[in-house]
Each structure stands twice: as C-alpha cells, then as structure tokens.
Short mmCIF file of C-alpha atoms in Angstrom, two decimals:
data_model
loop_
_atom_site.label_atom_id
_atom_site.label_comp_id
_atom_site.label_asym_id
_atom_site.label_seq_id
_atom_site.Cartn_x
_atom_site.Cartn_y
_atom_site.Cartn_z
CA UNK A 20 37.95 8.98 -27.86
CA UNK A 21 34.85 10.37 -26.19
CA UNK A 22 31.55 10.03 -28.03
CA UNK A 23 30.72 13.21 -29.94
CA UNK A 24 27.18 14.40 -29.24
CA UNK A 25 24.70 16.89 -30.58
CA UNK A 26 21.98 17.69 -28.03
CA UNK A 27 18.62 19.03 -29.23
CA UNK A 28 16.53 21.07 -26.79
CA UNK A 29 13.35 23.14 -26.82
CA UNK A 30 13.22 24.33 -23.24
CA UNK A 31 14.99 24.55 -19.92
CA UNK A 32 17.49 21.87 -20.71
CA UNK A 33 17.89 20.35 -17.24
CA UNK A 34 18.58 17.00 -18.88
CA UNK A 35 21.25 18.72 -20.98
CA UNK A 36 22.69 20.00 -17.70
CA UNK A 37 22.80 16.50 -16.26
CA UNK A 38 24.86 15.39 -19.27
CA UNK A 39 27.20 18.40 -18.97
CA UNK A 40 27.67 17.71 -15.26
CA UNK A 41 28.52 14.05 -15.74
CA UNK A 42 30.96 14.91 -18.52
CA UNK A 43 32.67 17.53 -16.35
CA UNK A 44 32.82 15.02 -13.47
CA UNK A 45 34.65 12.63 -15.79
CA UNK A 46 32.11 9.79 -15.54
CA UNK A 47 30.38 10.28 -18.89
CA UNK A 48 32.84 9.66 -21.69
CA UNK A 49 31.33 12.08 -24.20
CA UNK A 50 31.78 15.54 -25.63
CA UNK A 51 28.91 17.81 -26.58
CA UNK A 52 29.89 19.35 -29.89
CA UNK A 53 26.72 21.35 -30.41
CA UNK A 54 23.41 22.25 -28.77
CA UNK A 55 20.56 22.96 -31.18
CA UNK A 56 17.27 24.57 -30.19
CA UNK A 57 14.18 25.16 -32.27
CA UNK A 58 13.32 28.04 -29.93
CA UNK A 59 15.63 31.05 -29.55
CA UNK A 60 14.51 31.63 -25.96
CA UNK A 61 15.29 28.07 -24.75
CA UNK A 62 17.28 28.27 -21.53
CA UNK A 63 19.22 25.21 -22.65
CA UNK A 64 21.12 27.53 -25.00
CA UNK A 65 22.29 29.60 -22.02
CA UNK A 66 23.40 26.48 -20.18
CA UNK A 67 25.43 25.40 -23.21
CA UNK A 68 27.08 28.80 -23.64
CA UNK A 69 28.02 28.91 -19.97
CA UNK A 70 29.96 25.71 -20.50
CA UNK A 71 31.60 26.79 -23.75
CA UNK A 72 29.46 24.58 -25.97
CA UNK A 73 28.58 25.91 -29.46
CA UNK A 74 24.86 26.58 -29.95
CA UNK A 75 22.61 26.93 -32.93
CA UNK A 76 19.00 28.07 -33.23
CA UNK A 77 17.01 26.52 -36.06
CA UNK A 78 13.62 28.19 -35.77
CA UNK A 79 10.93 25.99 -37.25
CA UNK A 80 8.86 29.04 -38.21
CA UNK A 81 11.62 29.96 -40.69
CA UNK A 82 11.29 26.70 -42.59
CA UNK A 83 8.61 25.84 -45.12
CA UNK A 84 8.43 22.14 -44.18
CA UNK A 85 9.46 19.58 -41.62
CA UNK A 86 11.93 18.23 -44.15
CA UNK A 87 13.55 21.63 -44.66
CA UNK A 88 13.83 22.11 -40.89
CA UNK A 89 15.33 18.68 -40.34
CA UNK A 90 17.77 19.15 -43.21
CA UNK A 91 19.14 22.29 -41.62
CA UNK A 92 19.48 20.61 -38.22
CA UNK A 93 21.21 17.67 -39.90
CA UNK A 94 23.65 20.00 -41.65
CA UNK A 95 24.51 21.70 -38.38
CA UNK A 96 25.11 18.36 -36.68
CA UNK A 97 27.31 17.15 -39.51
CA UNK A 98 29.25 20.40 -39.57
CA UNK A 99 30.13 19.82 -35.91
CA UNK A 100 30.93 16.14 -36.52
CA UNK A 101 28.61 14.77 -33.89
CA UNK A 102 28.25 10.99 -34.04
CA UNK A 103 25.13 10.66 -31.89
CA UNK A 104 22.09 12.84 -31.30
CA UNK A 105 20.45 13.27 -27.91
CA UNK A 106 16.92 14.65 -27.61
CA UNK A 107 16.74 16.41 -24.24
CA UNK A 108 13.27 17.87 -24.11
CA UNK A 109 13.12 18.49 -27.85
CA UNK A 110 9.45 19.00 -28.64
CA UNK A 111 9.45 18.48 -32.40
CA UNK A 112 8.67 15.30 -34.30
CA UNK A 113 11.62 14.39 -36.52
CA UNK A 114 11.16 13.12 -40.07
CA UNK A 115 11.90 9.49 -40.91
CA UNK A 116 14.80 10.72 -43.05
CA UNK A 117 16.40 12.38 -40.04
CA UNK A 118 15.81 9.35 -37.82
CA UNK A 119 17.37 7.05 -40.39
CA UNK A 120 20.50 9.23 -40.52
CA UNK A 121 21.38 8.09 -36.98
CA UNK A 122 20.74 4.36 -36.70
CA UNK A 123 21.16 3.40 -33.01
CA UNK A 124 22.63 6.84 -32.50
CA UNK A 125 19.51 8.82 -31.64
CA UNK A 126 18.24 8.79 -28.05
CA UNK A 127 15.22 10.36 -26.39
CA UNK A 128 14.04 10.62 -22.81
CA UNK A 129 10.34 10.55 -22.00
CA UNK A 130 8.77 11.32 -18.60
CA UNK A 131 6.56 8.23 -18.34
CA UNK A 132 6.87 4.46 -18.32
CA UNK A 133 6.36 3.94 -22.04
CA UNK A 134 4.21 2.71 -23.69
CA UNK A 135 2.00 4.44 -21.09
CA UNK A 136 1.47 8.16 -21.62
CA UNK A 137 3.37 9.05 -24.79
CA UNK A 138 3.15 12.60 -26.11
CA UNK A 139 3.87 16.05 -24.78
CA UNK A 140 2.22 15.72 -21.35
CA UNK A 141 3.40 12.40 -19.92
CA UNK A 142 3.49 13.49 -16.29
CA UNK A 143 0.15 15.28 -16.33
CA UNK A 144 -1.55 12.47 -18.24
CA UNK A 145 -0.28 9.97 -15.65
CA UNK A 146 -1.49 12.14 -12.78
CA UNK A 147 -4.89 12.58 -14.43
CA UNK A 148 -5.22 8.82 -15.00
CA UNK A 149 -4.52 8.15 -11.35
CA UNK A 150 -1.67 5.65 -11.71
CA UNK A 151 0.17 4.71 -8.54
CA UNK A 152 3.51 4.20 -10.29
CA UNK A 153 4.95 6.28 -13.11
CA UNK A 154 8.49 7.02 -14.22
CA UNK A 155 10.71 7.74 -17.18
CA UNK A 156 12.15 5.97 -20.18
CA UNK A 157 15.27 6.42 -22.32
CA UNK A 158 14.81 4.86 -25.73
CA UNK A 159 16.24 4.79 -29.21
CA UNK A 160 14.14 6.95 -31.50
CA UNK A 161 12.32 5.30 -34.36
CA UNK A 162 9.81 6.67 -36.85
CA UNK A 163 6.93 6.56 -34.37
CA UNK A 164 6.78 9.11 -31.54
CA UNK A 165 7.87 7.76 -28.13
CA UNK A 166 7.92 4.23 -29.50
CA UNK A 167 11.50 3.10 -30.16
CA UNK A 168 13.44 0.33 -28.36
CA UNK A 169 13.72 0.88 -24.60
CA UNK A 170 17.21 1.22 -23.09
CA UNK A 171 16.43 1.96 -19.44
CA UNK A 172 13.39 2.78 -17.33
CA UNK A 173 12.92 4.13 -13.83
CA UNK A 174 9.73 3.93 -11.75
CA UNK A 175 8.63 6.20 -8.90
CA UNK A 176 5.48 6.34 -6.75
CA UNK A 177 2.63 8.61 -7.83
CA UNK A 178 0.11 9.89 -5.29
CA UNK A 179 -3.53 10.52 -6.14
CA UNK A 180 -4.47 14.15 -6.48
CA UNK A 181 -0.92 15.45 -6.12
CA UNK A 182 -1.09 16.92 -9.64
CA UNK A 183 1.30 16.62 -12.51
CA UNK A 184 3.90 19.07 -11.18
CA UNK A 185 4.75 17.11 -8.03
CA UNK A 186 4.94 13.90 -10.01
CA UNK A 187 7.03 15.61 -12.69
CA UNK A 188 9.56 16.74 -10.08
CA UNK A 189 9.87 13.22 -8.69
CA UNK A 190 10.33 11.81 -12.19
CA UNK A 191 12.86 14.50 -13.15
CA UNK A 192 15.29 13.44 -10.43
CA UNK A 193 15.38 10.00 -12.02
CA UNK A 194 15.65 11.42 -15.54
CA UNK A 195 18.84 13.13 -14.46
CA UNK A 196 20.24 9.78 -13.33
CA UNK A 197 19.22 7.47 -16.15
CA UNK A 198 19.87 9.68 -19.18
CA UNK A 199 23.63 10.16 -18.62
CA UNK A 200 23.88 6.43 -17.81
CA UNK A 201 22.22 5.47 -21.09
CA UNK A 202 24.50 7.81 -23.04
CA UNK A 203 27.52 6.29 -21.29
CA UNK A 204 26.37 2.79 -22.30
CA UNK A 205 26.11 4.08 -25.87
CA UNK A 206 29.59 5.63 -25.62
CA UNK A 207 31.00 2.31 -24.37
CA UNK A 208 29.38 0.41 -27.25
CA UNK A 209 27.51 -1.79 -24.80
CA UNK A 210 24.03 -1.47 -26.34
CA UNK A 211 23.08 -4.29 -28.71
CA UNK A 212 19.71 -4.86 -30.32
CA UNK A 213 17.66 -7.91 -31.33
CA UNK A 214 14.36 -6.99 -32.90
CA UNK A 215 13.37 -4.17 -30.58
CA UNK A 216 15.01 -5.64 -27.46
CA UNK A 217 18.01 -3.66 -26.29
CA UNK A 218 20.66 -5.81 -24.65
CA UNK A 219 23.20 -4.25 -22.34
CA UNK A 220 26.59 -5.94 -22.47
CA UNK A 221 27.73 -6.65 -18.90
CA UNK A 222 30.59 -4.82 -17.24
CA UNK A 223 32.01 -5.55 -13.81
CA UNK A 224 31.23 -2.25 -12.20
CA UNK A 225 29.94 -1.43 -8.75
CA UNK A 226 26.34 -0.23 -8.81
CA UNK A 227 25.23 3.28 -7.95
CA UNK A 228 23.89 4.22 -4.54
CA UNK A 229 20.25 5.22 -4.97
CA UNK A 230 19.54 5.60 -1.27
CA UNK A 231 19.06 9.36 -1.49
CA UNK A 232 16.39 9.07 -4.16
CA UNK A 233 13.52 7.69 -2.11
CA UNK A 234 11.42 4.75 -3.31
CA UNK A 235 12.22 3.89 -6.92
CA UNK A 236 13.05 1.02 -9.24
CA UNK A 237 15.60 1.41 -12.03
CA UNK A 238 16.33 -1.24 -14.65
CA UNK A 239 19.00 -1.99 -15.80
CA UNK A 240 20.62 -0.93 -12.52
CA UNK A 241 22.66 2.27 -12.56
CA UNK A 242 26.42 1.88 -12.33
CA UNK A 243 28.74 3.81 -10.06
CA UNK A 244 28.93 7.51 -10.90
CA UNK A 245 25.38 7.69 -12.28
CA UNK B 2 -18.03 -8.56 10.38
CA UNK B 3 -15.70 -9.78 7.65
CA UNK B 4 -16.33 -8.59 4.10
CA UNK B 5 -18.34 -11.18 2.13
CA UNK B 6 -16.74 -11.94 -1.22
CA UNK B 7 -17.58 -13.72 -4.42
CA UNK B 8 -14.46 -14.60 -6.41
CA UNK B 9 -14.71 -15.15 -10.16
CA UNK B 10 -12.07 -17.29 -11.85
CA UNK B 11 -11.41 -18.82 -15.25
CA UNK B 12 -8.18 -20.71 -14.60
CA UNK B 13 -5.64 -21.81 -12.05
CA UNK B 14 -6.78 -19.43 -9.39
CA UNK B 15 -3.44 -18.71 -7.74
CA UNK B 16 -4.70 -15.25 -6.87
CA UNK B 17 -7.76 -16.89 -5.31
CA UNK B 18 -5.33 -19.01 -3.30
CA UNK B 19 -3.50 -15.91 -2.07
CA UNK B 20 -6.81 -14.55 -0.78
CA UNK B 21 -7.70 -17.86 0.90
CA UNK B 22 -4.26 -18.01 2.53
CA UNK B 23 -4.45 -14.48 3.93
CA UNK B 24 -7.95 -15.12 5.24
CA UNK B 25 -6.83 -18.33 6.94
CA UNK B 26 -3.82 -16.51 8.40
CA UNK B 27 -6.21 -14.01 9.94
CA UNK B 28 -4.77 -10.94 8.20
CA UNK B 29 -7.45 -10.49 5.53
CA UNK B 30 -10.76 -9.69 7.18
CA UNK B 31 -12.99 -11.31 4.58
CA UNK B 32 -14.97 -14.44 3.90
CA UNK B 33 -15.30 -16.04 0.48
CA UNK B 34 -18.94 -17.01 0.14
CA UNK B 35 -18.71 -18.36 -3.39
CA UNK B 36 -16.26 -19.07 -6.20
CA UNK B 37 -17.73 -18.85 -9.70
CA UNK B 38 -16.00 -20.12 -12.83
CA UNK B 39 -17.06 -19.81 -16.43
CA UNK B 40 -15.02 -22.94 -17.15
CA UNK B 41 -15.82 -26.28 -15.50
CA UNK B 42 -12.18 -27.39 -15.65
CA UNK B 43 -10.79 -24.30 -13.86
CA UNK B 44 -8.42 -25.44 -11.12
CA UNK B 45 -9.62 -22.54 -9.01
CA UNK B 46 -12.77 -24.61 -8.34
CA UNK B 47 -10.63 -27.38 -6.82
CA UNK B 48 -8.82 -24.87 -4.63
CA UNK B 49 -12.14 -23.53 -3.38
CA UNK B 50 -13.57 -26.99 -2.63
CA UNK B 51 -10.42 -27.96 -0.74
CA UNK B 52 -11.07 -25.05 1.57
CA UNK B 53 -14.79 -25.68 1.98
CA UNK B 54 -15.88 -22.79 -0.21
CA UNK B 55 -19.05 -23.25 -2.29
CA UNK B 56 -18.46 -23.25 -6.05
CA UNK B 57 -20.60 -22.67 -9.08
CA UNK B 58 -19.91 -23.17 -12.76
CA UNK B 59 -21.71 -20.82 -15.12
CA UNK B 60 -20.62 -21.99 -18.56
CA UNK B 61 -20.84 -19.16 -21.05
CA UNK B 62 -21.55 -21.62 -23.87
CA UNK B 63 -24.86 -22.42 -22.16
CA UNK B 64 -26.08 -18.84 -22.37
CA UNK B 65 -27.48 -17.10 -25.44
CA UNK B 66 -26.00 -13.69 -24.61
CA UNK B 67 -23.55 -11.86 -22.37
CA UNK B 68 -26.51 -10.41 -20.50
CA UNK B 69 -27.99 -13.85 -19.82
CA UNK B 70 -24.61 -15.11 -18.59
CA UNK B 71 -24.06 -12.12 -16.33
CA UNK B 72 -27.59 -12.37 -14.96
CA UNK B 73 -26.98 -15.93 -13.85
CA UNK B 74 -23.65 -15.02 -12.23
CA UNK B 75 -25.34 -12.11 -10.49
CA UNK B 76 -28.12 -14.36 -9.16
CA UNK B 77 -25.55 -16.81 -7.76
CA UNK B 78 -23.67 -13.98 -6.06
CA UNK B 79 -26.85 -12.56 -4.57
CA UNK B 80 -27.98 -15.99 -3.41
CA UNK B 81 -24.72 -16.28 -1.43
CA UNK B 82 -25.03 -12.73 -0.11
CA UNK B 83 -21.62 -11.58 -1.26
CA UNK B 84 -21.09 -7.85 -0.88
CA UNK B 85 -18.05 -7.49 -3.13
CA UNK B 86 -16.84 -9.27 -6.26
CA UNK B 87 -13.21 -10.12 -6.92
CA UNK B 88 -12.02 -10.99 -10.42
CA UNK B 89 -9.07 -13.34 -9.99
CA UNK B 90 -8.07 -14.28 -13.51
CA UNK B 91 -11.62 -14.09 -14.83
CA UNK B 92 -11.30 -13.89 -18.61
CA UNK B 93 -14.75 -12.64 -19.57
CA UNK B 94 -15.82 -9.07 -20.18
CA UNK B 95 -18.68 -8.18 -17.87
CA UNK B 96 -21.68 -6.17 -19.05
CA UNK B 97 -22.21 -2.59 -17.85
CA UNK B 98 -25.29 -3.80 -15.99
CA UNK B 99 -23.21 -6.25 -13.97
CA UNK B 100 -20.50 -3.67 -13.30
CA UNK B 101 -23.06 -1.15 -12.09
CA UNK B 102 -24.47 -3.70 -9.64
CA UNK B 103 -21.27 -3.44 -7.58
CA UNK B 104 -20.27 0.22 -7.36
CA UNK B 105 -16.81 0.37 -5.74
CA UNK B 106 -17.28 -3.29 -4.89
CA UNK B 107 -15.77 -4.93 -7.95
CA UNK B 108 -12.00 -5.42 -8.13
CA UNK B 109 -9.72 -6.83 -10.80
CA UNK B 110 -6.04 -7.62 -10.95
CA UNK B 111 -4.10 -7.17 -14.18
CA UNK B 112 -0.54 -8.37 -14.85
CA UNK B 113 0.85 -5.10 -16.23
CA UNK B 114 1.33 -1.51 -15.18
CA UNK B 115 -1.93 -0.18 -16.61
CA UNK B 116 -2.64 1.64 -18.84
CA UNK B 117 0.25 -0.22 -20.53
CA UNK B 118 -0.63 -3.63 -21.92
CA UNK B 119 -4.33 -4.13 -21.22
CA UNK B 120 -6.01 -7.27 -22.50
CA UNK B 121 -5.49 -10.99 -22.13
CA UNK B 122 -1.71 -11.10 -22.65
CA UNK B 123 -0.25 -8.36 -20.48
CA UNK B 124 2.98 -10.14 -19.59
CA UNK B 125 3.71 -11.40 -23.11
CA UNK B 126 2.87 -8.04 -24.67
CA UNK B 127 5.25 -6.32 -22.25
CA UNK B 128 8.01 -8.82 -23.01
CA UNK B 129 7.47 -8.40 -26.75
CA UNK B 130 7.58 -4.63 -26.47
CA UNK B 131 10.88 -4.80 -24.64
CA UNK B 132 10.02 -2.71 -21.58
CA UNK B 133 12.55 -2.72 -18.76
CA UNK B 134 9.94 -2.36 -16.03
CA UNK B 135 6.54 -4.03 -15.88
CA UNK B 136 4.28 -5.05 -13.01
CA UNK B 137 0.70 -5.48 -11.92
CA UNK B 138 -2.31 -3.37 -11.05
CA UNK B 139 -5.35 -3.83 -8.82
CA UNK B 140 -8.19 -1.57 -9.90
CA UNK B 141 -11.88 -1.01 -9.54
CA UNK B 142 -13.69 -2.34 -12.58
CA UNK B 143 -15.55 0.10 -14.77
CA UNK B 144 -17.32 -0.37 -18.09
CA UNK B 145 -14.06 -0.32 -20.07
CA UNK B 146 -11.74 -3.33 -19.92
CA UNK B 147 -8.67 -2.87 -17.67
CA UNK B 148 -9.46 0.82 -17.29
CA UNK B 149 -11.04 1.51 -13.90
CA UNK B 150 -9.56 3.55 -11.02
CA UNK B 151 -6.19 2.22 -9.82
CA UNK B 152 -5.92 1.07 -6.19
CA UNK B 153 -2.36 -0.26 -6.03
CA UNK B 154 0.46 -1.03 -8.45
CA UNK B 155 3.69 -2.97 -8.18
CA UNK B 156 6.66 -2.73 -10.54
CA UNK B 157 9.35 -5.33 -11.23
CA UNK B 158 12.33 -5.43 -13.61
CA UNK B 159 11.88 -6.99 -17.04
CA UNK B 160 14.86 -8.38 -18.93
CA UNK B 161 15.13 -8.28 -22.73
CA UNK B 162 14.57 -11.59 -24.42
CA UNK B 163 13.60 -13.45 -21.24
CA UNK B 164 10.13 -14.12 -22.72
CA UNK B 165 6.74 -13.61 -21.21
CA UNK B 166 6.82 -16.64 -18.88
CA UNK B 167 9.78 -15.50 -16.80
CA UNK B 168 8.35 -12.02 -16.54
CA UNK B 169 4.92 -13.46 -15.67
CA UNK B 170 6.43 -15.44 -12.79
CA UNK B 171 8.13 -12.36 -11.41
CA UNK B 172 4.91 -10.35 -11.67
CA UNK B 173 2.83 -13.14 -10.11
CA UNK B 174 4.79 -13.02 -6.85
CA UNK B 175 3.75 -9.38 -6.53
CA UNK B 176 0.16 -10.09 -7.56
CA UNK B 177 -0.09 -12.44 -4.59
CA UNK B 178 1.04 -9.62 -2.29
CA UNK B 179 -0.95 -6.66 -3.59
CA UNK B 180 -4.32 -8.29 -4.27
CA UNK B 181 -5.06 -9.43 -0.68
CA UNK B 182 -3.83 -6.02 0.53
CA UNK B 183 -6.24 -4.19 -1.77
CA UNK B 184 -9.14 -6.40 -0.65
CA UNK B 185 -8.21 -5.72 2.98
CA UNK B 186 -8.29 -1.96 2.32
CA UNK B 187 -11.75 -2.46 0.82
CA UNK B 188 -12.82 -4.51 3.84
CA UNK B 189 -11.60 -1.76 6.16
CA UNK B 190 -13.53 0.90 4.23
CA UNK B 191 -10.31 2.81 3.61
CA UNK B 192 -10.73 3.33 -0.15
CA UNK B 193 -12.23 6.67 -1.15
CA UNK B 194 -12.59 8.05 -4.64
CA UNK B 195 -12.45 11.51 -6.24
CA UNK B 196 -13.02 11.43 -9.97
CA UNK B 197 -10.96 8.39 -10.80
CA UNK B 198 -8.34 8.93 -8.11
CA UNK B 199 -8.46 6.33 -5.35
CA UNK B 200 -7.44 7.69 -1.98
CA UNK B 201 -6.30 5.35 0.75
CA UNK B 202 -7.23 6.52 4.23
CA UNK B 203 -4.14 6.32 6.43
CA UNK B 204 -3.74 3.79 9.22
CA UNK B 205 -0.86 3.61 11.65
CA UNK B 206 0.41 0.20 10.74
CA UNK B 207 3.93 -1.09 10.34
CA UNK B 208 4.83 -1.71 6.71
CA UNK B 209 5.46 -5.13 5.22
CA UNK B 210 8.95 -6.50 4.72
CA UNK B 211 9.55 -6.86 0.98
CA UNK B 212 13.19 -7.88 1.29
CA UNK B 213 12.56 -11.40 0.03
CA UNK B 214 10.94 -10.20 -3.18
CA UNK B 215 13.96 -8.85 -5.03
CA UNK B 216 13.94 -5.45 -6.74
CA UNK B 217 10.43 -4.02 -6.83
CA UNK B 218 8.41 -0.89 -6.14
CA UNK B 219 4.93 -1.08 -4.60
CA UNK B 220 2.63 1.90 -4.13
CA UNK B 221 0.81 2.46 -1.81
CA UNK B 222 3.23 0.54 0.43
CA UNK B 223 2.10 -2.85 1.69
CA UNK B 224 1.19 -3.07 5.35
CA UNK B 225 2.33 -5.74 7.79
CA UNK B 226 0.93 -9.17 7.00
CA UNK B 227 0.68 -8.55 3.24
#
C-alpha cells in the first residue's frame, strides 16, 4: 500500500510538483490524497488539480485563532485519510496540538543547512551573511520552528554577492531531489529515531547519479530514482 | 617576500602543523615568525620548536585583565614583525582593541559550518543536534566570536550517533586543507571585501585533487598544492 499523504502549501508548490513527478514515475511509493493551501491563489492548488488531486483552501483570515485554523486543516486531512503530512513551502507555524497529531509523520523542507538560517528567508539570510556553503534540510517537524530531527541535508556552493535568488535556485534543484527521497524513506518505514538522531535503515540499492547537479554534497546519499 | 605570520595556539596545534608543512613544501608563501600559546603545556609549542620557530607563552592567569593579556600578546607579535595573525585552535576571546590592530589580517578556523555551532564545541554540538552535514570555516575575525566574514568553507557528511570525535576527525582532515589555502590567498593579496562578503580574486591555477578525502564539498575550490 502506498503511503497516503496530505501536502500543505502556501505558494508555487514546486516541491509538491517534485513529489507528484516521482509518484507518477513510480519511484515514490505514495499517494497524495489532498493538497491544502492557506492561500486561495497558491499555484500549488493548480498543480494539484492538473494531476487530479483533491484540493482544499483553509484561509487563515477566516479563523479566529491558530487553533481553529489547525483544527480545520486537521479535519480535512482526516477526512481524506492521509497518514502523513508534508509541508512543501507552507508558511504558517503549526500549533503543538497539530504537530503531536502526526508523530514521525510530519515532514518539512527548509532552504538552508539547519540550524543555520531558520525562518522565512533562509536563502536570502545565507546570502547576506556571506556563507560559502549553504543548502537544504528535510526534517521531522517538532514544536519549534525549523528545529526538528534532521532526515537528510544537501549542501551547495554559495558565491559572495550573487544575491539570494541565484543561491535559492541552486538550492531548489537539490530540494527537488532530497524531498521525494525522504518521503520514500518514510513510506518504506526506514526512518528510526533515537533522541533527535534519525537513523536510516540500510537497503541494498544503487545510488543516484548526481553528476548533472554540479558541485554538491548530499547525506545520506540519494538512492537510484531520486 | 613571504607573508610574516604569528600563529596563536592553545592546544595540539595540528592546524599549525598543516601551515608549517605547506610552507616547507614551498606551496604556502609565508613565514611563521612566532608561535604564541596561552598555555605552557600546549603541544603546538613543541611543534614550533621542532621547526626552529620562536615561541612565547603568555599565560592568561598571569594577567589581571583581558586587555593586559592582549597587550602582551600584541607586543610579542610586533617585536617579531608579524604582519598577520592566525588563530589555530586559540581558545581565548580577543579584545576589540586587539582585533582592530589587524584589519583583514586576523584569521580563525572553526570546526563547523558557521553560523551553525559557534563556540568551543562545534563538532560535539553538531553531533548532538543530529545534522547530516557539518564542516569547517576559515573567516576573518571580527569583534564577535566566530562571526567574521567567511573566506572558505568545507562540508563533510555527519552520521547519526557517531559522536563528536568521529565527526571531528572527518572535519579535521578538511581543516588541514582549507586553512593553508586561505592563508595563501591572504599572502597573495587575493582577498577583497565588500560589506562582509569576501571576494577571491581569480587566478588561473589548476584545482587540487580531493579524491582521497571522501565525500566533501569545498568552496571556493582548493587550488593545486592545497
């Protein structure tokens, strides 16, 4: 049985698209049951509809509190029987109650090498700081923003003065590789946890070819298809 | 004329050794005029003596204040006519007055991908956090600890539960590659700065072979000999 997902978006949804693509290619053993956006104009909703995926807008302006908002999102997810929740550019902080509803079943991707540059502007903050290496992180979500246990990270070069957009584009190519891989590891039940250390159960798979990606470092290594 | 250096150590001095080795190999165009330690038992002093480099112990316990300590270190450096100061595992915070005495002439190496994991336990803190990628950073020193403009960074994989020592060893191999390279760039006058962005002036050099180092990402790329 494929892993049933709800994907939460706020914007363009290119990470959602990378999940859809890997599912349609038959390498990601998951099914997206529902895409939820807090913004009615999010292009991620269009992407979902184009692939026959149910969508739901839960506008935060219509809810008196964070709790009320999260409760409605939770109801939608439960109504579609999603087992795991994937935050793909979802720009709202979730309540502890929501987080605790999906123990080890709630994943986020962040465009920086956490714990560096948490928050809404990871790429720009890295560019402004002047780091020479930045990247992206897929992690389990806990009650603290951009803080939960790390599943996989990817590093890319950053060049001084290139600005956040160029760095963001370089990072995004890696996001599209590591996020579907992390979801596949979740679907295969290969992610264990001790304290906050995520252990990946081994599998005898060939590794992915990263030669087209330019200089980068990904750990754990990507497996074939990702 | 080679660049005249003072190297400050507090411990084993393996990064000092990497500088000595590259100088003796004729690839690092520098001369170490003096090694200063705040601890009389620092093995870095032995390394220096074995290579005929003058040493000086400035014990911080003998000084009533940070300013008095730094003033004595500064006098020793000036007496040996060192133009640039290299912190190679020097575990004391320097005063703003000292830092300002060496504008763009004071380098530090830190065993983490700054701004992640500043402070005295970069490798252990990274291991405890559970990152999947860590590394090391050479940066100009400013008035804030582990904060100054980044010159070069190197990333290596981190494995969950391996502990800080294994990660530290993996990082140290890269430290020994990137620190002499950064000092050579300083010696060549190739490091410019805009705001806090360090720009490396290009040079048509072949790049170093990193194939023996295992998975890693170094930026800017190392040049031949480093």
